[in-house]
Amino acid sequence: MGFLLGAAFGFVAWFLLNYLVAGLYTVDQNERAVKTSFGRAQRLEGVKTLDDPELKATLNADEQQRYNYPQLRVIPPGGPYFKWPWERVYKVSIATESINIAADPETPGANKGGTILEAITMDQLNTGLTGQIRYRVSERNLYAYLFGIKSPIVHVMGYFVSVLREKIATFEAPKLEGVALTQATGLSELSGVSINDIRKNLRALNDAMDADCKSSTSRYGIILDASLITGIDPPAEVESALAAINTAHNHVSSEISLAQASADQKIVQSKRAVELETLNAQAEVEPLLALAKQLGDLKAIGGAGSLIAYLRNVRLGVFGRTRQIVLENRQHWEGR
């Protein structure tokens, strides 16, 4: 009898320990959890990926048919929570992580041990890229991350590398408004589609990568926060040629800048000379205008006789300052 009671007590203790106490769980602050029941994830009925306008906007018409995943019931941080023995809990970290752009999760030895990613530029040069990408799991599309694909990070890295190589192969420097396409030196053409331009526009390249990789959230449930391409290393012979081109380009640019500065200075000096001559002419004309106004006023007040009197007074003043006077005898000349 005692043996039977002990066995029953042991069974009850084993049942409580394995199916009740072991069913308790918690979710950390940087985690989100999803629960499955008999292998089927708990879903938000009637809600799918395309019901999120932001996620839908990143997919084209064909992709919207392929990546329309159901939305899951996400368990937030906290607890303790409870699950039944036929249920399973999947915990996912949503913390931001970084990975080398050359890393290959399936083949660690590829890309020179995951250190340099090779790509071909528009002018057919094989170049090595270094940098990192930052990513995190999207809790708005956990079905794609957990159940949509087998290895999300492998797909995301393959997707990122494909987009990056396509960008490198077709990258052209953005054209600046108001700048001539070719300068007198012609060197701008040499730097238009080369590694030089990619180096000068790394920020634009990183921004373009961020924009083109936005669909990774809808495709794989992973958000690419940023791509940080930090180095572009061409072959040694190309590097020396680029250095020579850069030196020549900088020298010519410096000479052009000096010539433009000299021309601008001469233009400013010419404008100032014109202004001075204009002011001198105005200074000479102004007394004459003032005299004409005074004579007009005098005539308006005193009539034509006042002008004759004014002329007489002026002549007296002139005669008073002269030492010798020559009088013209009109009758003498008219009689000859």
Coordinates of C-alpha atoms in Angstrom, one line a residue:
M1 CA 0.0 0.0 0.0
G2 CA 2.8 2.4 0.9
F3 CA 4.5 1.6 -2.4
L4 CA 1.4 2.5 -4.4
L5 CA 1.0 5.8 -2.5
G6 CA 4.7 6.6 -3.2
A7 CA 4.3 5.9 -6.9
A8 CA 1.2 8.0 -7.2
F9 CA 2.9 10.9 -5.3
G10 CA 6.0 10.6 -7.5
F11 CA 3.8 10.6 -10.7
V12 CA 2.0 13.7 -9.6
A13 CA 5.3 15.4 -8.7
W14 CA 6.8 14.5 -12.1
F15 CA 3.6 15.7 -13.9
L16 CA 3.6 19.1 -12.1
L17 CA 7.4 19.5 -12.6
N18 CA 7.4 18.7 -16.3
Y19 CA 4.1 20.1 -17.5
L20 CA 3.3 23.0 -15.2
V21 CA 6.5 24.4 -13.7
A22 CA 8.4 23.8 -16.9
G23 CA 5.7 25.6 -18.8
L24 CA 6.6 28.9 -17.2
Y25 CA 8.9 31.2 -19.2
T26 CA 9.9 34.9 -19.5
V27 CA 10.8 37.2 -22.3
D28 CA 13.8 39.5 -22.0
Q29 CA 13.7 43.2 -22.8
N30 CA 15.6 42.7 -26.1
E31 CA 13.5 39.7 -27.1
R32 CA 10.1 39.0 -28.7
A33 CA 8.4 35.6 -28.5
V34 CA 6.0 33.7 -30.7
K35 CA 4.1 30.7 -29.6
T36 CA 3.1 27.7 -31.7
S37 CA 0.4 25.1 -30.9
F38 CA 0.9 21.7 -32.4
G39 CA 3.4 23.3 -34.8
R40 CA 1.1 26.1 -36.0
A41 CA 2.0 29.7 -35.0
Q42 CA -0.7 31.8 -33.3
R43 CA -1.7 34.4 -35.9
L44 CA -3.7 37.6 -36.1
E45 CA -6.6 36.4 -38.1
G46 CA -7.1 38.2 -41.3
V47 CA -4.0 40.3 -41.1
K48 CA -1.1 39.7 -43.5
T49 CA 2.1 41.5 -44.6
L50 CA 0.3 43.5 -47.4
D51 CA -2.0 45.0 -44.8
D52 CA 0.9 47.0 -43.6
P53 CA 1.2 50.0 -46.0
E54 CA 4.9 50.6 -45.2
L55 CA 5.9 47.0 -45.9
K56 CA 3.6 46.8 -49.0
A57 CA 5.3 49.9 -50.5
T58 CA 8.7 48.1 -50.6
L59 CA 7.4 45.2 -52.8
N60 CA 6.6 45.2 -56.5
A61 CA 3.5 43.4 -57.9
D62 CA 5.3 40.1 -58.4
E63 CA 6.9 40.2 -54.9
Q64 CA 3.6 41.0 -53.3
Q65 CA 2.3 37.6 -54.4
R66 CA 5.4 35.8 -53.1
Y67 CA 6.0 37.5 -49.7
N68 CA 2.5 37.9 -48.3
Y69 CA 3.0 36.3 -44.9
P70 CA 0.5 36.1 -42.1
Q71 CA 1.0 38.4 -39.1
L72 CA 1.7 36.6 -35.8
R73 CA 0.7 37.3 -32.2
V74 CA 3.9 38.6 -30.7
I75 CA 4.5 38.1 -26.9
P76 CA 6.1 41.3 -25.5
P77 CA 8.9 41.4 -22.9
G78 CA 8.0 40.4 -19.4
G79 CA 6.5 37.3 -17.7
P80 CA 6.3 34.8 -16.3
Y81 CA 4.1 33.4 -19.1
F82 CA 2.8 29.9 -19.3
K83 CA 2.7 27.3 -22.2
W84 CA 1.1 23.9 -22.4
P85 CA 3.1 20.9 -23.2
W86 CA 1.9 20.9 -26.8
E87 CA 3.0 24.5 -27.3
R88 CA 6.4 25.7 -28.2
V89 CA 7.9 29.2 -27.7
Y90 CA 10.3 30.8 -30.2
K91 CA 12.3 33.7 -28.8
V92 CA 14.0 36.2 -31.1
S93 CA 16.5 38.9 -30.2
I94 CA 15.6 42.3 -31.8
A95 CA 18.9 43.9 -30.8
T96 CA 20.9 45.6 -33.6
E97 CA 23.8 43.5 -34.7
S98 CA 26.6 44.2 -37.2
I99 CA 28.4 41.8 -39.6
N100 CA 31.2 42.2 -42.1
I101 CA 29.9 42.7 -45.7
A102 CA 32.3 40.0 -46.8
A103 CA 31.1 37.4 -44.3
D104 CA 29.5 34.3 -45.8
P105 CA 27.6 32.3 -43.1
E106 CA 27.6 29.1 -45.2
T107 CA 31.2 29.3 -46.3
P108 CA 33.4 31.1 -43.7
G109 CA 36.5 30.7 -45.9
A110 CA 35.0 32.6 -48.8
N111 CA 35.9 36.2 -49.7
K112 CA 39.4 35.8 -48.3
G113 CA 38.2 34.6 -44.9
G114 CA 35.3 37.0 -44.8
T115 CA 37.5 40.1 -44.9
I116 CA 37.3 41.5 -48.5
L117 CA 34.3 41.4 -50.9
E118 CA 35.2 41.6 -54.6
A119 CA 33.2 43.5 -57.1
I120 CA 33.5 44.7 -60.7
T121 CA 33.2 48.4 -61.5
M122 CA 31.7 50.0 -64.6
D123 CA 35.2 50.3 -66.2
Q124 CA 35.8 46.5 -65.7
L125 CA 38.2 46.8 -62.7
N126 CA 38.2 44.2 -60.0
T127 CA 38.1 46.0 -56.7
G128 CA 37.9 44.9 -53.0
L129 CA 35.3 46.3 -50.7
T130 CA 35.4 46.4 -46.9
G131 CA 32.8 47.5 -44.4
Q132 CA 29.9 46.4 -42.3
I133 CA 26.1 46.3 -42.3
R134 CA 23.9 46.8 -39.3
Y135 CA 20.7 44.8 -39.1
R136 CA 18.0 43.7 -36.6
V137 CA 15.0 41.4 -36.7
S138 CA 11.6 43.1 -37.4
E139 CA 8.9 42.2 -34.9
R140 CA 6.4 43.4 -37.6
N141 CA 7.2 40.4 -39.8
L142 CA 8.4 37.6 -37.5
Y143 CA 6.7 34.9 -39.6
A144 CA 9.1 35.6 -42.5
Y145 CA 12.1 35.4 -40.2
L146 CA 11.0 32.3 -38.3
F147 CA 9.1 30.3 -40.8
G148 CA 9.3 31.9 -44.2
I149 CA 12.9 30.9 -44.9
K150 CA 15.4 28.4 -43.4
S151 CA 18.4 30.7 -42.8
P152 CA 17.3 34.4 -42.9
I153 CA 20.8 35.9 -42.4
V154 CA 22.2 33.8 -45.3
H155 CA 19.4 35.1 -47.6
V156 CA 19.9 38.6 -46.4
M157 CA 23.7 38.6 -46.9
G158 CA 23.2 37.1 -50.4
Y159 CA 20.6 39.7 -51.2
F160 CA 22.8 42.6 -49.9
V161 CA 25.9 41.4 -51.8
S162 CA 23.9 41.1 -55.0
V163 CA 22.5 44.6 -54.7
L164 CA 25.9 46.0 -53.7
R165 CA 27.7 44.4 -56.7
E166 CA 25.0 45.7 -59.1
K167 CA 25.4 49.2 -57.6
I168 CA 29.2 49.1 -58.0
A169 CA 28.9 47.8 -61.6
T170 CA 26.5 50.6 -62.6
F171 CA 27.5 53.5 -60.3
E172 CA 27.9 56.9 -61.8
A173 CA 28.7 60.1 -59.8
P174 CA 25.7 62.3 -59.4
K175 CA 25.9 65.3 -61.8
L176 CA 26.0 68.7 -60.1
E177 CA 23.7 71.4 -61.5
G178 CA 25.4 74.4 -63.0
V179 CA 28.7 72.5 -63.6
A180 CA 29.8 71.8 -67.1
L181 CA 30.0 68.1 -68.0
T182 CA 33.6 68.5 -69.3
Q183 CA 36.1 71.0 -68.3
A184 CA 38.8 72.4 -70.5
T185 CA 41.2 69.8 -69.2
G186 CA 39.1 66.8 -70.0
L187 CA 40.2 65.1 -66.8
S188 CA 36.6 65.2 -65.5
E189 CA 35.8 62.5 -68.1
L190 CA 38.5 60.2 -66.7
S191 CA 37.1 60.6 -63.2
G192 CA 33.4 60.2 -64.3
V193 CA 33.0 56.4 -64.1
S194 CA 35.9 55.1 -62.1
I195 CA 36.8 53.9 -58.6
N196 CA 37.7 57.5 -58.0
D197 CA 34.0 58.5 -58.2
I198 CA 32.9 55.7 -55.9
R199 CA 35.4 56.8 -53.3
K200 CA 34.2 60.4 -53.6
N201 CA 30.6 59.3 -53.3
L202 CA 30.7 56.6 -50.6
R203 CA 27.9 58.4 -48.7
A204 CA 25.7 58.4 -51.7
L205 CA 26.4 54.7 -52.3
N206 CA 25.6 53.8 -48.8
D207 CA 22.3 55.8 -49.0
A208 CA 21.4 54.1 -52.2
M209 CA 22.1 50.7 -50.6
D210 CA 19.8 51.6 -47.7
A211 CA 17.0 52.6 -50.1
D212 CA 17.3 49.5 -52.3
C213 CA 17.5 47.1 -49.4
K214 CA 14.3 48.3 -47.7
S215 CA 12.4 45.3 -49.0
S216 CA 14.4 43.0 -46.9
T217 CA 11.9 43.6 -44.1
S218 CA 9.1 42.3 -46.1
R219 CA 11.1 39.5 -47.7
Y220 CA 13.0 38.1 -44.8
G221 CA 11.8 39.9 -41.7
I222 CA 15.2 41.6 -41.2
I223 CA 15.7 45.4 -41.2
L224 CA 19.0 46.6 -42.7
D225 CA 19.6 49.7 -40.5
A226 CA 22.7 50.9 -42.4
S227 CA 25.4 49.8 -44.8
L228 CA 28.8 51.2 -44.0
I229 CA 31.2 50.7 -46.9
T230 CA 34.5 52.1 -45.6
G231 CA 37.2 50.9 -48.0
I232 CA 37.6 50.4 -51.8
D233 CA 41.0 48.9 -52.7
P234 CA 41.7 48.5 -56.5
P235 CA 44.7 46.5 -57.8
A236 CA 48.1 48.1 -57.2
E237 CA 48.7 49.1 -60.8
V238 CA 45.3 50.8 -60.9
E239 CA 46.0 52.5 -57.6
S240 CA 49.2 54.1 -58.9
A241 CA 47.5 55.2 -62.1
L242 CA 44.7 56.7 -60.1
A243 CA 47.2 58.5 -57.9
A244 CA 48.8 60.0 -61.0
I245 CA 45.5 61.1 -62.4
N246 CA 44.4 62.6 -59.2
T247 CA 47.7 64.6 -58.9
A248 CA 47.3 65.9 -62.5
H249 CA 43.7 66.7 -61.9
N250 CA 44.4 68.6 -58.7
H251 CA 47.2 70.6 -60.3
V252 CA 45.0 71.6 -63.3
S253 CA 42.1 72.4 -60.9
S254 CA 44.4 74.6 -58.9
E255 CA 45.6 76.5 -62.0
I256 CA 42.0 76.9 -63.2
S257 CA 41.0 78.3 -59.8
L258 CA 43.9 80.8 -59.9
A259 CA 42.9 81.9 -63.4
Q260 CA 39.3 82.3 -62.3
A261 CA 40.3 84.3 -59.3
S262 CA 42.5 86.6 -61.4
A263 CA 39.7 87.2 -63.9
D264 CA 37.2 87.9 -61.1
Q265 CA 39.7 90.4 -59.6
K266 CA 40.1 92.2 -63.0
I267 CA 36.3 92.4 -63.4
V268 CA 35.9 93.9 -60.0
Q269 CA 38.6 96.5 -60.7
S270 CA 37.0 97.4 -64.0
K271 CA 33.6 97.9 -62.3
R272 CA 35.2 100.2 -59.8
A273 CA 36.9 102.2 -62.5
V274 CA 33.6 102.7 -64.3
E275 CA 31.9 103.8 -61.1
L276 CA 34.7 106.4 -60.5
E277 CA 34.4 107.8 -64.0
T278 CA 30.6 108.0 -63.6
L279 CA 30.9 109.8 -60.3
N280 CA 33.5 112.3 -61.9
A281 CA 31.1 113.0 -64.8
Q282 CA 28.2 113.5 -62.4
A283 CA 30.4 115.9 -60.4
E284 CA 31.1 118.0 -63.5
V285 CA 27.5 118.1 -64.7
E286 CA 26.0 118.9 -61.3
P287 CA 27.1 122.6 -61.1
L288 CA 25.9 123.2 -64.6
L289 CA 22.5 121.7 -63.7
A290 CA 22.3 123.8 -60.6
L291 CA 23.2 127.0 -62.5
A292 CA 20.6 126.2 -65.2
K293 CA 18.0 125.8 -62.4
Q294 CA 19.0 129.1 -60.8
L295 CA 18.8 130.9 -64.1
G296 CA 15.4 129.4 -64.8
D297 CA 14.1 130.5 -61.4
L298 CA 15.6 134.0 -61.9
K299 CA 13.9 134.3 -65.3
A300 CA 10.6 133.1 -63.8
I301 CA 10.8 135.7 -61.0
G302 CA 12.3 138.7 -62.8
G303 CA 11.7 138.1 -66.4
A304 CA 14.1 138.2 -69.4
G305 CA 15.5 141.6 -68.1
S306 CA 16.8 139.9 -65.0
L307 CA 18.9 137.6 -67.1
I308 CA 20.4 140.5 -69.0
A309 CA 21.3 142.2 -65.6
Y310 CA 22.7 138.9 -64.4
L311 CA 25.0 138.6 -67.4
R312 CA 26.1 142.2 -67.0
N313 CA 27.1 141.6 -63.4
V314 CA 28.9 138.4 -64.4
R315 CA 30.8 140.3 -67.1
L316 CA 31.8 143.0 -64.6
G317 CA 33.1 140.4 -62.3
V318 CA 35.1 138.8 -65.2
F319 CA 36.4 142.2 -66.3
G320 CA 37.5 142.9 -62.8
R321 CA 39.7 139.8 -62.7
T322 CA 41.2 140.3 -66.2
R323 CA 44.4 142.2 -67.1
Q324 CA 43.9 142.4 -70.9
I325 CA 40.8 142.6 -73.0
V326 CA 40.4 142.0 -76.7
L327 CA 37.3 143.6 -78.2
E328 CA 35.9 142.4 -81.5
N329 CA 34.8 145.2 -83.9
R330 CA 32.0 143.6 -85.9
Q331 CA 31.4 146.7 -88.0
H332 CA 35.1 146.7 -89.1
W333 CA 34.9 143.1 -90.2
E334 CA 31.5 143.5 -91.8
G335 CA 32.7 146.5 -93.9
R336 CA 35.6 144.6 -95.4

